[in-house]
Short mmCIF file of N, CA and C in Angstrom, two decimals:
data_model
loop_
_atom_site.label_atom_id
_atom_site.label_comp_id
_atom_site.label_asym_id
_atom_site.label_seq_id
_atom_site.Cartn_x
_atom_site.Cartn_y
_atom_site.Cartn_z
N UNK W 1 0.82 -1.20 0.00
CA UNK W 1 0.00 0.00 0.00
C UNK W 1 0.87 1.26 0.00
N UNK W 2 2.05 1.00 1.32
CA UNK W 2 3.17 2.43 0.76
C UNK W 2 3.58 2.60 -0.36
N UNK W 3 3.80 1.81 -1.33
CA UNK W 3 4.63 1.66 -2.17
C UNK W 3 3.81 2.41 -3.30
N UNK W 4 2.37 1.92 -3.35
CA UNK W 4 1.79 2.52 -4.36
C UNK W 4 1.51 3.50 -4.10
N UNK W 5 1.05 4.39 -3.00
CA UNK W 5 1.35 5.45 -2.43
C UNK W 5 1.82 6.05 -3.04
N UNK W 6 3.39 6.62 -3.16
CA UNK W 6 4.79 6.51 -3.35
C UNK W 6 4.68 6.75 -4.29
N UNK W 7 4.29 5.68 -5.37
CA UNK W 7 4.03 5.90 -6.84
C UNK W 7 3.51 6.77 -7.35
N UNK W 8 2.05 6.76 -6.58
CA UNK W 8 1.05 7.75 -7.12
C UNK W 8 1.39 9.10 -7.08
N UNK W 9 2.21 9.38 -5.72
CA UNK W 9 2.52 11.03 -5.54
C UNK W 9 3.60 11.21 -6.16
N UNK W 10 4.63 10.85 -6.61
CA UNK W 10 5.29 11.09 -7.43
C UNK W 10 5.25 11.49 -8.70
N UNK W 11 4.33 10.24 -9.24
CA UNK W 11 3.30 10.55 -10.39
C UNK W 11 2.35 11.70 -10.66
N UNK W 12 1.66 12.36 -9.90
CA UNK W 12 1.38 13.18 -9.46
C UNK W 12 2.15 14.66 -9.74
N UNK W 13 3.27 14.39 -9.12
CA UNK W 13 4.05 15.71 -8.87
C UNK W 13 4.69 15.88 -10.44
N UNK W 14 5.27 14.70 -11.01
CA UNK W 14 5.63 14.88 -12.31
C UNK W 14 4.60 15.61 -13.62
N UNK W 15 3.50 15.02 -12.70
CA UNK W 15 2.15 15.56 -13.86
C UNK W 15 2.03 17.29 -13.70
N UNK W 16 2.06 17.20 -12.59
CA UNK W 16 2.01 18.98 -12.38
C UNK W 16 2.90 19.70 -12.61
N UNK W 17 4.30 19.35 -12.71
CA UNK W 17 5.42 19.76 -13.11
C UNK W 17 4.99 19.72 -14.73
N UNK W 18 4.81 18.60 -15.54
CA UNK W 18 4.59 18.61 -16.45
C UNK W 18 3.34 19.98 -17.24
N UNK W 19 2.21 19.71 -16.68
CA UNK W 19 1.10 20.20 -16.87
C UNK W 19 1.53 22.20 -16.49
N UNK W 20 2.50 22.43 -15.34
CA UNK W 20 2.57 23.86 -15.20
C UNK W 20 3.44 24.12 -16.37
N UNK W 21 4.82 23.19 -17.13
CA UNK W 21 5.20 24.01 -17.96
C UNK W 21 4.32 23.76 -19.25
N UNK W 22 3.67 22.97 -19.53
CA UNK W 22 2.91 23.42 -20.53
C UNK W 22 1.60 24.75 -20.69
N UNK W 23 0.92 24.86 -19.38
CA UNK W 23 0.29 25.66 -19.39
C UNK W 23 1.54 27.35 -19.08
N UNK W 24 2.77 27.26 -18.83
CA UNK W 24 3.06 28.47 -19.00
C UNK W 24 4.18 28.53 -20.23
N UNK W 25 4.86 28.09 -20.96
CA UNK W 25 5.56 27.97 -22.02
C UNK W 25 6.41 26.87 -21.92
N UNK W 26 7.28 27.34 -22.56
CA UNK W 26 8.68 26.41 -22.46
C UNK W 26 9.43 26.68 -21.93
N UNK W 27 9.65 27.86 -21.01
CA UNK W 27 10.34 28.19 -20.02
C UNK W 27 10.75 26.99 -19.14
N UNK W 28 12.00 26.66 -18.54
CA UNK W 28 11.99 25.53 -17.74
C UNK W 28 12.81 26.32 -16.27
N UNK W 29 12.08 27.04 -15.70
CA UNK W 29 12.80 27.65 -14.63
C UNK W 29 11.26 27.66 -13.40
N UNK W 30 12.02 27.90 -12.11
CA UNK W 30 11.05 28.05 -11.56
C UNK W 30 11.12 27.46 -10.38
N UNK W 31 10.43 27.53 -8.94
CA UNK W 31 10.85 26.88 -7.85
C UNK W 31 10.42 25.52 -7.96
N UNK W 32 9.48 24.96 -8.59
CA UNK W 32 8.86 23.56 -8.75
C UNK W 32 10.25 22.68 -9.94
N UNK W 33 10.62 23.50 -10.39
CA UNK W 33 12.08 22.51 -11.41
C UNK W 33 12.82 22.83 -10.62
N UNK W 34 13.28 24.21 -9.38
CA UNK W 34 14.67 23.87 -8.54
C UNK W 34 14.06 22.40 -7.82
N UNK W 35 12.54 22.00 -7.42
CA UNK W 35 12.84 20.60 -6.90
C UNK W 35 12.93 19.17 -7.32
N UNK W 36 12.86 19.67 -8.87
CA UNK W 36 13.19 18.58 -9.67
C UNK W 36 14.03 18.19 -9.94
N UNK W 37 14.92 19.48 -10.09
CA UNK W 37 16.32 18.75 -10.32
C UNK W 37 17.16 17.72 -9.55
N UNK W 38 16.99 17.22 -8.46
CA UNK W 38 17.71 16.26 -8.29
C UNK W 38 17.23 14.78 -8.59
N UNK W 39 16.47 14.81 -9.59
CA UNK W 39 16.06 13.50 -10.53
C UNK W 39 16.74 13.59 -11.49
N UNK W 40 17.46 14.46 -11.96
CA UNK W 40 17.84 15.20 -13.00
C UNK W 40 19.61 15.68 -13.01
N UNK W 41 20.72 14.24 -13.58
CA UNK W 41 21.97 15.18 -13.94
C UNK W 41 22.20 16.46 -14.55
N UNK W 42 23.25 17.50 -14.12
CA UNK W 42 23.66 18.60 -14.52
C UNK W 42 24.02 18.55 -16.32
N UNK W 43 23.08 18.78 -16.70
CA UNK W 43 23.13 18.20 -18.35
C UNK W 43 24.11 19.44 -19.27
N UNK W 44 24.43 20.70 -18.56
CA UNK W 44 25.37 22.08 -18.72
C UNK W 44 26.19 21.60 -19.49
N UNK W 45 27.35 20.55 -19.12
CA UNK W 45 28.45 20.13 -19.91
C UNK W 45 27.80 20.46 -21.34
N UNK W 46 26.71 19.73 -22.06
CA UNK W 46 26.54 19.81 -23.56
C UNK W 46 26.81 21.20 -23.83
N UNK W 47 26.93 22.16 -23.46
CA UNK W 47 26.80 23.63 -23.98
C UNK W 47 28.35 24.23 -24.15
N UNK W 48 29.19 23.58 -23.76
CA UNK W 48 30.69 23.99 -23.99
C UNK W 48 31.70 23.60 -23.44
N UNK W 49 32.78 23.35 -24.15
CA UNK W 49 33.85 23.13 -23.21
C UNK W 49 34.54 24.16 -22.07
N UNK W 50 34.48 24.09 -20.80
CA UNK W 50 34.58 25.29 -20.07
C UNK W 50 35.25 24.68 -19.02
N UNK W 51 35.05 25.10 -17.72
CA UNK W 51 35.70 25.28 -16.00
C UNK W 51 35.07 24.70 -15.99
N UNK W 52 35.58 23.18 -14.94
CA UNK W 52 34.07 22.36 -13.97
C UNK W 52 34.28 22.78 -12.62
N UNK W 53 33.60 22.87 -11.36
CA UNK W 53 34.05 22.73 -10.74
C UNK W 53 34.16 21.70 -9.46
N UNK W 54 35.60 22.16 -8.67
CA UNK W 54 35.80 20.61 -7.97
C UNK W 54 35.47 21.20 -6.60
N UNK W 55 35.45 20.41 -6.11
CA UNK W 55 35.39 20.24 -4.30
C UNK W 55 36.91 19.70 -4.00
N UNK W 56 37.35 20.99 -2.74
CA UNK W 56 38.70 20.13 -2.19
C UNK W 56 38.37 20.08 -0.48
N UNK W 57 39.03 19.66 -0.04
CA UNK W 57 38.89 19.35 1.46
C UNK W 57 40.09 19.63 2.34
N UNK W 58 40.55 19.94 3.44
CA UNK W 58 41.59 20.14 4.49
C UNK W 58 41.25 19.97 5.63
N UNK W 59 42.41 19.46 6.81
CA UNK W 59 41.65 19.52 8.19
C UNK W 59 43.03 20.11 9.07
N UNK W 60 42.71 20.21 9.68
CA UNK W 60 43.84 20.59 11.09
C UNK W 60 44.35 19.50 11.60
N UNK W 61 45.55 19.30 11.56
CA UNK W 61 46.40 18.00 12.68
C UNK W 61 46.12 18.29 14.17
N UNK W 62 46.19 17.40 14.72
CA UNK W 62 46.52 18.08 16.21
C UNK W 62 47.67 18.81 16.78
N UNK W 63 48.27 18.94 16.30
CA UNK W 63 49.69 20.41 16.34
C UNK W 63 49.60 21.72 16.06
N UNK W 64 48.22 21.35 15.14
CA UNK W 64 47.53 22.76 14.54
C UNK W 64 47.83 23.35 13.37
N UNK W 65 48.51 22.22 12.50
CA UNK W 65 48.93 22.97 11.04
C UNK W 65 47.64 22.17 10.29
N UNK W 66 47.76 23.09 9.13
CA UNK W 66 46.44 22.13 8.40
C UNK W 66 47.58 21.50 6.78
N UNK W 67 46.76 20.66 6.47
CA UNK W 67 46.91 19.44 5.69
C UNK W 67 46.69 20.06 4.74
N UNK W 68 46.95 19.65 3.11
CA UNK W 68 47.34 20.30 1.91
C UNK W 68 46.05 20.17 1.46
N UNK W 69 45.20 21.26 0.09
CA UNK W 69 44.17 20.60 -0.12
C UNK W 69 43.83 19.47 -0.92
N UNK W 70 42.87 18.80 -0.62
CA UNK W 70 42.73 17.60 -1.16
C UNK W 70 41.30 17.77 -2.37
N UNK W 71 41.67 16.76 -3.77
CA UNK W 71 40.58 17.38 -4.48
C UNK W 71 39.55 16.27 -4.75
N UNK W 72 39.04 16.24 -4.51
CA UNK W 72 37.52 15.29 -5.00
C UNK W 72 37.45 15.07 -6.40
N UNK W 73 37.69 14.22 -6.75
CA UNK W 73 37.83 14.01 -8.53
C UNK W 73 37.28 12.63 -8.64
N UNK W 74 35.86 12.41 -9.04
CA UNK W 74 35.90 11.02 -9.05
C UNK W 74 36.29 10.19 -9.77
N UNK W 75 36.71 9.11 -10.32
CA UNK W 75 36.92 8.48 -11.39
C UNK W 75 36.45 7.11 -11.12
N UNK W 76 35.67 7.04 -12.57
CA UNK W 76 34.72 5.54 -12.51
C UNK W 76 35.82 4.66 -12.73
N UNK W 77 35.40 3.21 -12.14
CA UNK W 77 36.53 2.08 -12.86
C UNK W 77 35.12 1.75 -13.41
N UNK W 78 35.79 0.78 -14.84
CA UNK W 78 35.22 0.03 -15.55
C UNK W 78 35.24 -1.53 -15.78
N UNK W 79 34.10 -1.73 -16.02
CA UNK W 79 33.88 -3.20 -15.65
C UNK W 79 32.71 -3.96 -16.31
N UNK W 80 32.54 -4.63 -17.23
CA UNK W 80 31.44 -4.98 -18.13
C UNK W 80 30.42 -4.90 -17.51
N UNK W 81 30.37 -5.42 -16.29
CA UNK W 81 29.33 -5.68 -15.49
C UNK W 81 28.43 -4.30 -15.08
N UNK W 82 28.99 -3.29 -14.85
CA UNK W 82 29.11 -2.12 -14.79
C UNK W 82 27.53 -1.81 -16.07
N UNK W 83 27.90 -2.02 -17.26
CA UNK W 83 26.83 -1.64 -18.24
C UNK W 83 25.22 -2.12 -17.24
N UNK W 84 25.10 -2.72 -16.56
CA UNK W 84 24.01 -3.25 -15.96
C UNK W 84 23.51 -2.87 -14.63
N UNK W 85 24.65 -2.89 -13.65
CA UNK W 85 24.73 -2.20 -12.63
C UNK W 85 25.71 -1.47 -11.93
N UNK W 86 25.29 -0.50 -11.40
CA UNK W 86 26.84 0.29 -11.60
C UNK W 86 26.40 1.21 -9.87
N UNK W 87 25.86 1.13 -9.07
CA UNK W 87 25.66 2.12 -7.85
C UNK W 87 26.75 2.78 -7.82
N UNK W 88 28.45 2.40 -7.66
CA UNK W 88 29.48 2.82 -6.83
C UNK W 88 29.62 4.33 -8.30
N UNK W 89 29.79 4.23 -9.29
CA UNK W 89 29.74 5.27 -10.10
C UNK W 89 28.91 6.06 -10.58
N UNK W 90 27.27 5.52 -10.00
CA UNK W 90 26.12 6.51 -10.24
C UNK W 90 26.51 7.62 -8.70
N UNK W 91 26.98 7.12 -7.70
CA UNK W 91 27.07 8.13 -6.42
C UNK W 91 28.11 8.80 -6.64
N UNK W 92 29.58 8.46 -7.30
CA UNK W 92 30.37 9.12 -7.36
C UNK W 92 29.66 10.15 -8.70
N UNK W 93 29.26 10.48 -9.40
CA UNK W 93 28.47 10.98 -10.96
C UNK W 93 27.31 11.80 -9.45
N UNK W 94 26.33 11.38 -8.81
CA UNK W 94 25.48 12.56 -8.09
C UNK W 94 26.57 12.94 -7.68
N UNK W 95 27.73 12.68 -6.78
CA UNK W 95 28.07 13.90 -5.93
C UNK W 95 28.80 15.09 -6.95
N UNK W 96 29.89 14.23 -7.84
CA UNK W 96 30.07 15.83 -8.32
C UNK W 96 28.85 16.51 -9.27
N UNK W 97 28.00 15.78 -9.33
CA UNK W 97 26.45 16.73 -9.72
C UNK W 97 26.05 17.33 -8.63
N UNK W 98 26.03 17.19 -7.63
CA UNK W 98 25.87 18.19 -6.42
C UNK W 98 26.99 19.63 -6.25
N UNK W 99 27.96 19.14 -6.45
CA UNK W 99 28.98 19.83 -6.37
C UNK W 99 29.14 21.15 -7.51
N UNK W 100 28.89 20.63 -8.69
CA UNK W 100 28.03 21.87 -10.22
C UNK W 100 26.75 22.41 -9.81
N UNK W 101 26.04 21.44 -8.83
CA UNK W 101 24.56 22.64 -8.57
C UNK W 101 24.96 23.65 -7.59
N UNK W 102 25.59 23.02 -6.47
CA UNK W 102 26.21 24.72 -5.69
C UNK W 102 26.93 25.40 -6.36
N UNK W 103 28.30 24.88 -7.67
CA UNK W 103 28.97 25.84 -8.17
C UNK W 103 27.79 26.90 -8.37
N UNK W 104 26.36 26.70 -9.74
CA UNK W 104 25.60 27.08 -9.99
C UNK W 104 24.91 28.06 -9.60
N UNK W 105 24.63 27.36 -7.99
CA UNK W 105 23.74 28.30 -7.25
C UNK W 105 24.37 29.51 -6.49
N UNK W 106 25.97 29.18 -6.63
CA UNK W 106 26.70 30.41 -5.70
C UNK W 106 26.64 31.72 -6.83
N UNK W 107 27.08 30.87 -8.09
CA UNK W 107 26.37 31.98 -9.52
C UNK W 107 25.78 32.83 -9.79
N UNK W 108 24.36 32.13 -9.00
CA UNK W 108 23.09 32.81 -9.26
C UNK W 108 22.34 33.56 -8.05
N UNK W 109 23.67 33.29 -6.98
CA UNK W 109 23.01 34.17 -5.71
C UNK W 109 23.39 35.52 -5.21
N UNK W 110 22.23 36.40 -4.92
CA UNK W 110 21.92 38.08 -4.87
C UNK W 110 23.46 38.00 -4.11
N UNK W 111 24.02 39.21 -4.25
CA UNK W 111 25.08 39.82 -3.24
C UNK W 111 24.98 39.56 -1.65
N UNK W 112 23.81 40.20 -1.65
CA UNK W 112 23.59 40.17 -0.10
C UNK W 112 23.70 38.88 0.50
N UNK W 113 23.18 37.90 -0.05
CA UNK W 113 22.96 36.69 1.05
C UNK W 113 23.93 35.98 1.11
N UNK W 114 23.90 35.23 2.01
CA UNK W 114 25.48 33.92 2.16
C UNK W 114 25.09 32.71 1.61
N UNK W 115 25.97 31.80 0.85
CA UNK W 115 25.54 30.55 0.44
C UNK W 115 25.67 29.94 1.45
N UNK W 116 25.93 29.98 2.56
CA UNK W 116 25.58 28.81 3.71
C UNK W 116 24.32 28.61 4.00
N UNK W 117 23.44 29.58 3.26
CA UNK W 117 21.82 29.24 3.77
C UNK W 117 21.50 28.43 2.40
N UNK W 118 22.02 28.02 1.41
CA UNK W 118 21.50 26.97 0.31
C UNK W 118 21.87 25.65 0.84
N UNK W 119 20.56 24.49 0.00
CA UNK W 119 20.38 23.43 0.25
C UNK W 119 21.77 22.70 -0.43
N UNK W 120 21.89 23.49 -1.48
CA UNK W 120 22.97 22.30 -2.31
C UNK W 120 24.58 22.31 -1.43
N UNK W 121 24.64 24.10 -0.63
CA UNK W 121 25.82 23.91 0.70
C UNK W 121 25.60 23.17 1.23
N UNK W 122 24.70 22.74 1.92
CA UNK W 122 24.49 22.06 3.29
C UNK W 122 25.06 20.80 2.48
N UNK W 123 24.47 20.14 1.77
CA UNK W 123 25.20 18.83 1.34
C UNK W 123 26.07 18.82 0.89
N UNK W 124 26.94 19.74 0.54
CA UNK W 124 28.46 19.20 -0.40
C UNK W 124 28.93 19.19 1.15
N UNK W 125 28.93 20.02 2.24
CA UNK W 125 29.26 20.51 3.50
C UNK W 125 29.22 18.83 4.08
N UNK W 126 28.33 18.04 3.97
CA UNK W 126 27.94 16.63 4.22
C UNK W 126 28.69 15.31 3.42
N UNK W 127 28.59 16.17 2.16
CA UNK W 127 29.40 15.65 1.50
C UNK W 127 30.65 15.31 1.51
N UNK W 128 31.38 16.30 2.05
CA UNK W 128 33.02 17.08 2.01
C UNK W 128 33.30 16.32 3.46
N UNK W 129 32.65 16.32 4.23
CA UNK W 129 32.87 15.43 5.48
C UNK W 129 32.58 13.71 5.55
N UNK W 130 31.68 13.55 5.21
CA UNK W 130 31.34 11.97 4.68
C UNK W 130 33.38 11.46 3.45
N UNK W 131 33.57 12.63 2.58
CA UNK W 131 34.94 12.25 2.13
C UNK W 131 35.73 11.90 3.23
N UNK W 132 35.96 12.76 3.86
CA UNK W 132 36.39 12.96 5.15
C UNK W 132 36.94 11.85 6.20
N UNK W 133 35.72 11.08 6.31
CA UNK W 133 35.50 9.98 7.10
C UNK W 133 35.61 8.70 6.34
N UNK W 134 35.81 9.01 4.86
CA UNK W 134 35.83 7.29 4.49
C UNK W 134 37.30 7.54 4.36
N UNK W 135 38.14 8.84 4.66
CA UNK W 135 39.60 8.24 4.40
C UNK W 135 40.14 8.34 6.12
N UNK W 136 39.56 7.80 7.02
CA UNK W 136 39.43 7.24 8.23
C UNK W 136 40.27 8.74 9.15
N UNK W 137 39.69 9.60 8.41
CA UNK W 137 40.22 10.95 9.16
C UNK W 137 40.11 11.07 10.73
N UNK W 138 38.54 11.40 10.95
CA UNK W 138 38.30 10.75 12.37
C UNK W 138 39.29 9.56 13.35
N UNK W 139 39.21 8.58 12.77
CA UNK W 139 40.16 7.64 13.83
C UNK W 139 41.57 8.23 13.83
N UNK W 140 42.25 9.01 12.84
CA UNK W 140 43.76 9.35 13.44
C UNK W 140 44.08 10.29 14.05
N UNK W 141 42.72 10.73 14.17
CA UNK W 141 42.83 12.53 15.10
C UNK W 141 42.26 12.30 16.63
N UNK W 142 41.56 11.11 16.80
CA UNK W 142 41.27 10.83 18.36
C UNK W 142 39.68 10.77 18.12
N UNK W 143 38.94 10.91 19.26
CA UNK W 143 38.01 10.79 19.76
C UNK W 143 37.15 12.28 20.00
N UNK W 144 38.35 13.09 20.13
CA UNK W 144 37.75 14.82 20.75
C UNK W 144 37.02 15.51 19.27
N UNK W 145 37.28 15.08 18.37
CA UNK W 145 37.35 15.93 17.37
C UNK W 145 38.26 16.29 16.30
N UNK W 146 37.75 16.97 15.24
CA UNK W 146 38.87 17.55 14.46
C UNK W 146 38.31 18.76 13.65
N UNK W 147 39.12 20.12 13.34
CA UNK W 147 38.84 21.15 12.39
C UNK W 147 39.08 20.77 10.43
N UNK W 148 38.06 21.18 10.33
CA UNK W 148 38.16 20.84 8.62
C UNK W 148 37.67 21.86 7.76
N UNK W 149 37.88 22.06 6.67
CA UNK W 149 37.00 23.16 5.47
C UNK W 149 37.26 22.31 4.60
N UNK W 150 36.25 23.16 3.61
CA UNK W 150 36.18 22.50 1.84
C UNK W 150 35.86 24.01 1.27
N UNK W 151 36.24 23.83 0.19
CA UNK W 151 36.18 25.24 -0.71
C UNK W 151 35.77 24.32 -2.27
N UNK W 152 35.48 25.28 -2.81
CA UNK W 152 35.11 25.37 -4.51
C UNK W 152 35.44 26.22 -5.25
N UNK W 153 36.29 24.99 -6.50
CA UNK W 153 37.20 26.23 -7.22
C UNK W 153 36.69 26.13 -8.77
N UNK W 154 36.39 26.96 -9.81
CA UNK W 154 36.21 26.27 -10.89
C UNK W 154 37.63 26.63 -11.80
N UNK W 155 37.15 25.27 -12.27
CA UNK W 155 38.93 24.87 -12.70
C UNK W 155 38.83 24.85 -14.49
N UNK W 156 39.76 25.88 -15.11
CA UNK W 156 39.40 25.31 -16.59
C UNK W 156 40.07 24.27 -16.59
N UNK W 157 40.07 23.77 -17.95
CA UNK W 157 40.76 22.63 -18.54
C UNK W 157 42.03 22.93 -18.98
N UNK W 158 42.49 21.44 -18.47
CA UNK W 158 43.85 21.69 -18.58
C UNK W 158 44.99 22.49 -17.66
N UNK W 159 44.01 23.00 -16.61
CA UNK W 159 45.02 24.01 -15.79
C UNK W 159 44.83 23.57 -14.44
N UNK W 160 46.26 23.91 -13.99
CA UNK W 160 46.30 23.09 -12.62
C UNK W 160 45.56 24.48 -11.32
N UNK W 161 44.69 23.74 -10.25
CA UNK W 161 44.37 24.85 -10.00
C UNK W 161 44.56 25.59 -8.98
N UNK W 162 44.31 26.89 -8.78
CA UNK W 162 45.20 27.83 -7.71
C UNK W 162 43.67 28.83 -7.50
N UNK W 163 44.71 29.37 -6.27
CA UNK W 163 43.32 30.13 -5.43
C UNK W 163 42.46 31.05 -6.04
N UNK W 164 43.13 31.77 -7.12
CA UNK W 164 42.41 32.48 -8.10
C UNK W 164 41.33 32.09 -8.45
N UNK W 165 40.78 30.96 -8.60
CA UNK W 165 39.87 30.21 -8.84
C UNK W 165 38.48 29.99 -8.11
N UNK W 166 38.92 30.18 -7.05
CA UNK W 166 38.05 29.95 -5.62
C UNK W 166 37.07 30.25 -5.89
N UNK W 167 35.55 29.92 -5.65
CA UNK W 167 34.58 30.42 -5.92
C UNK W 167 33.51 30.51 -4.57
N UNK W 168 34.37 29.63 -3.45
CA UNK W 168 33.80 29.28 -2.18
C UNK W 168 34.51 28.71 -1.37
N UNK W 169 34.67 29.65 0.05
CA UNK W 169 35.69 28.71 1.25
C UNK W 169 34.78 28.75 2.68
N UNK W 170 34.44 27.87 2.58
CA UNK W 170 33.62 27.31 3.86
C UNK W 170 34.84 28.14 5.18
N UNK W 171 33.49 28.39 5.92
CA UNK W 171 34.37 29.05 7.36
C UNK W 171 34.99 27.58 7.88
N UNK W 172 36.42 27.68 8.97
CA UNK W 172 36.71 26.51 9.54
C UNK W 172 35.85 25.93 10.35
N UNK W 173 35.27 24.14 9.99
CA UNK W 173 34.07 23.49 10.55
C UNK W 173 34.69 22.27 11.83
N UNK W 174 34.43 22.35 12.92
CA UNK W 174 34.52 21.59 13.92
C UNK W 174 33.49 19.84 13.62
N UNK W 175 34.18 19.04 13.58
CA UNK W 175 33.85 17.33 13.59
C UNK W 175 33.35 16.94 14.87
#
């Protein structure tokens, strides 16, 4: 019974999504497609060869120097099997699609406000720490804690990248 549930409202929501852009043009903007999009890869690449951007990460030792930055780059391995099912490279493919919707949204946001109040921060922020923890950061720093940031740089092609680039540096975040 959940399940069809589930179905139905989904179904549902697609129809109205559907049904509002037809009744207002072809416009595809709007707060009902910002919540679509995460059904939806960053499809941008087709429009040019340009800057992507990456997510890097740093933390504080316990001596108090911090660690070099580190860059989030995913790379799929390949594997026949892969053509059929593939989870470990559809998550690595959302996150740096998460990572182009905040580039995006830092883009498209008024002067005044801070991107720490966007949804797509809060998760790379989740994101950037979840990295964090699968390279067993936590266990070599103790039990108390540890200081960390992540920043966003967009990087053209071909170029190695430097702070000039920066497009976002998270204040220093306590673990």
């Amino acid at each position: 019974m959940t399940h069809t549930l589930t179905l139905a409202l989904i179904a549902a929501y697609f129809a109205f999504v559907l049904g509002s852009l037809i009744l207002r043009g072809r416009e595809v903007s709007g707060p009902w497609w910002y919540l679509l999009r995460s059904f939806f890869p960053n499809w941008r690449f087709y429009h040019g060869f340009g800057s992507q951007p990456r997510l890097f990460t740093r933390l504080q030792t316990p001596d108090g120097e911090w660690t070099e930055w580190q860059m989030f780059m995913p790379r799929a391995k390949f594997a026949v099997a892969d053509l059929f099912h593939n989870p470990r490279n559809n998550l690595l493919l959302a996150n740096q699609n998460l990572v182009d919707h905040l580039a995006f949204d830092i883009q498209t946001l008024p002067d005044a406000e801070s991107a720490s109040k966007l949804v797509s921060y809060q998760m790379v922020m989740l994101l950037a720490r979840s990295l964090l923890q699968q390279q067993g950061v936590g266990a070599s720093l103790g039990p108390a804690g540890y200081r960390w940031q992540f920043k966003v740089l967009q990087v053209p092609p071909l170029q190695a990248p430097d702070d000039s680039m920066t497009i976002l540096v998270s204040p220093v975040l306590q673990a």
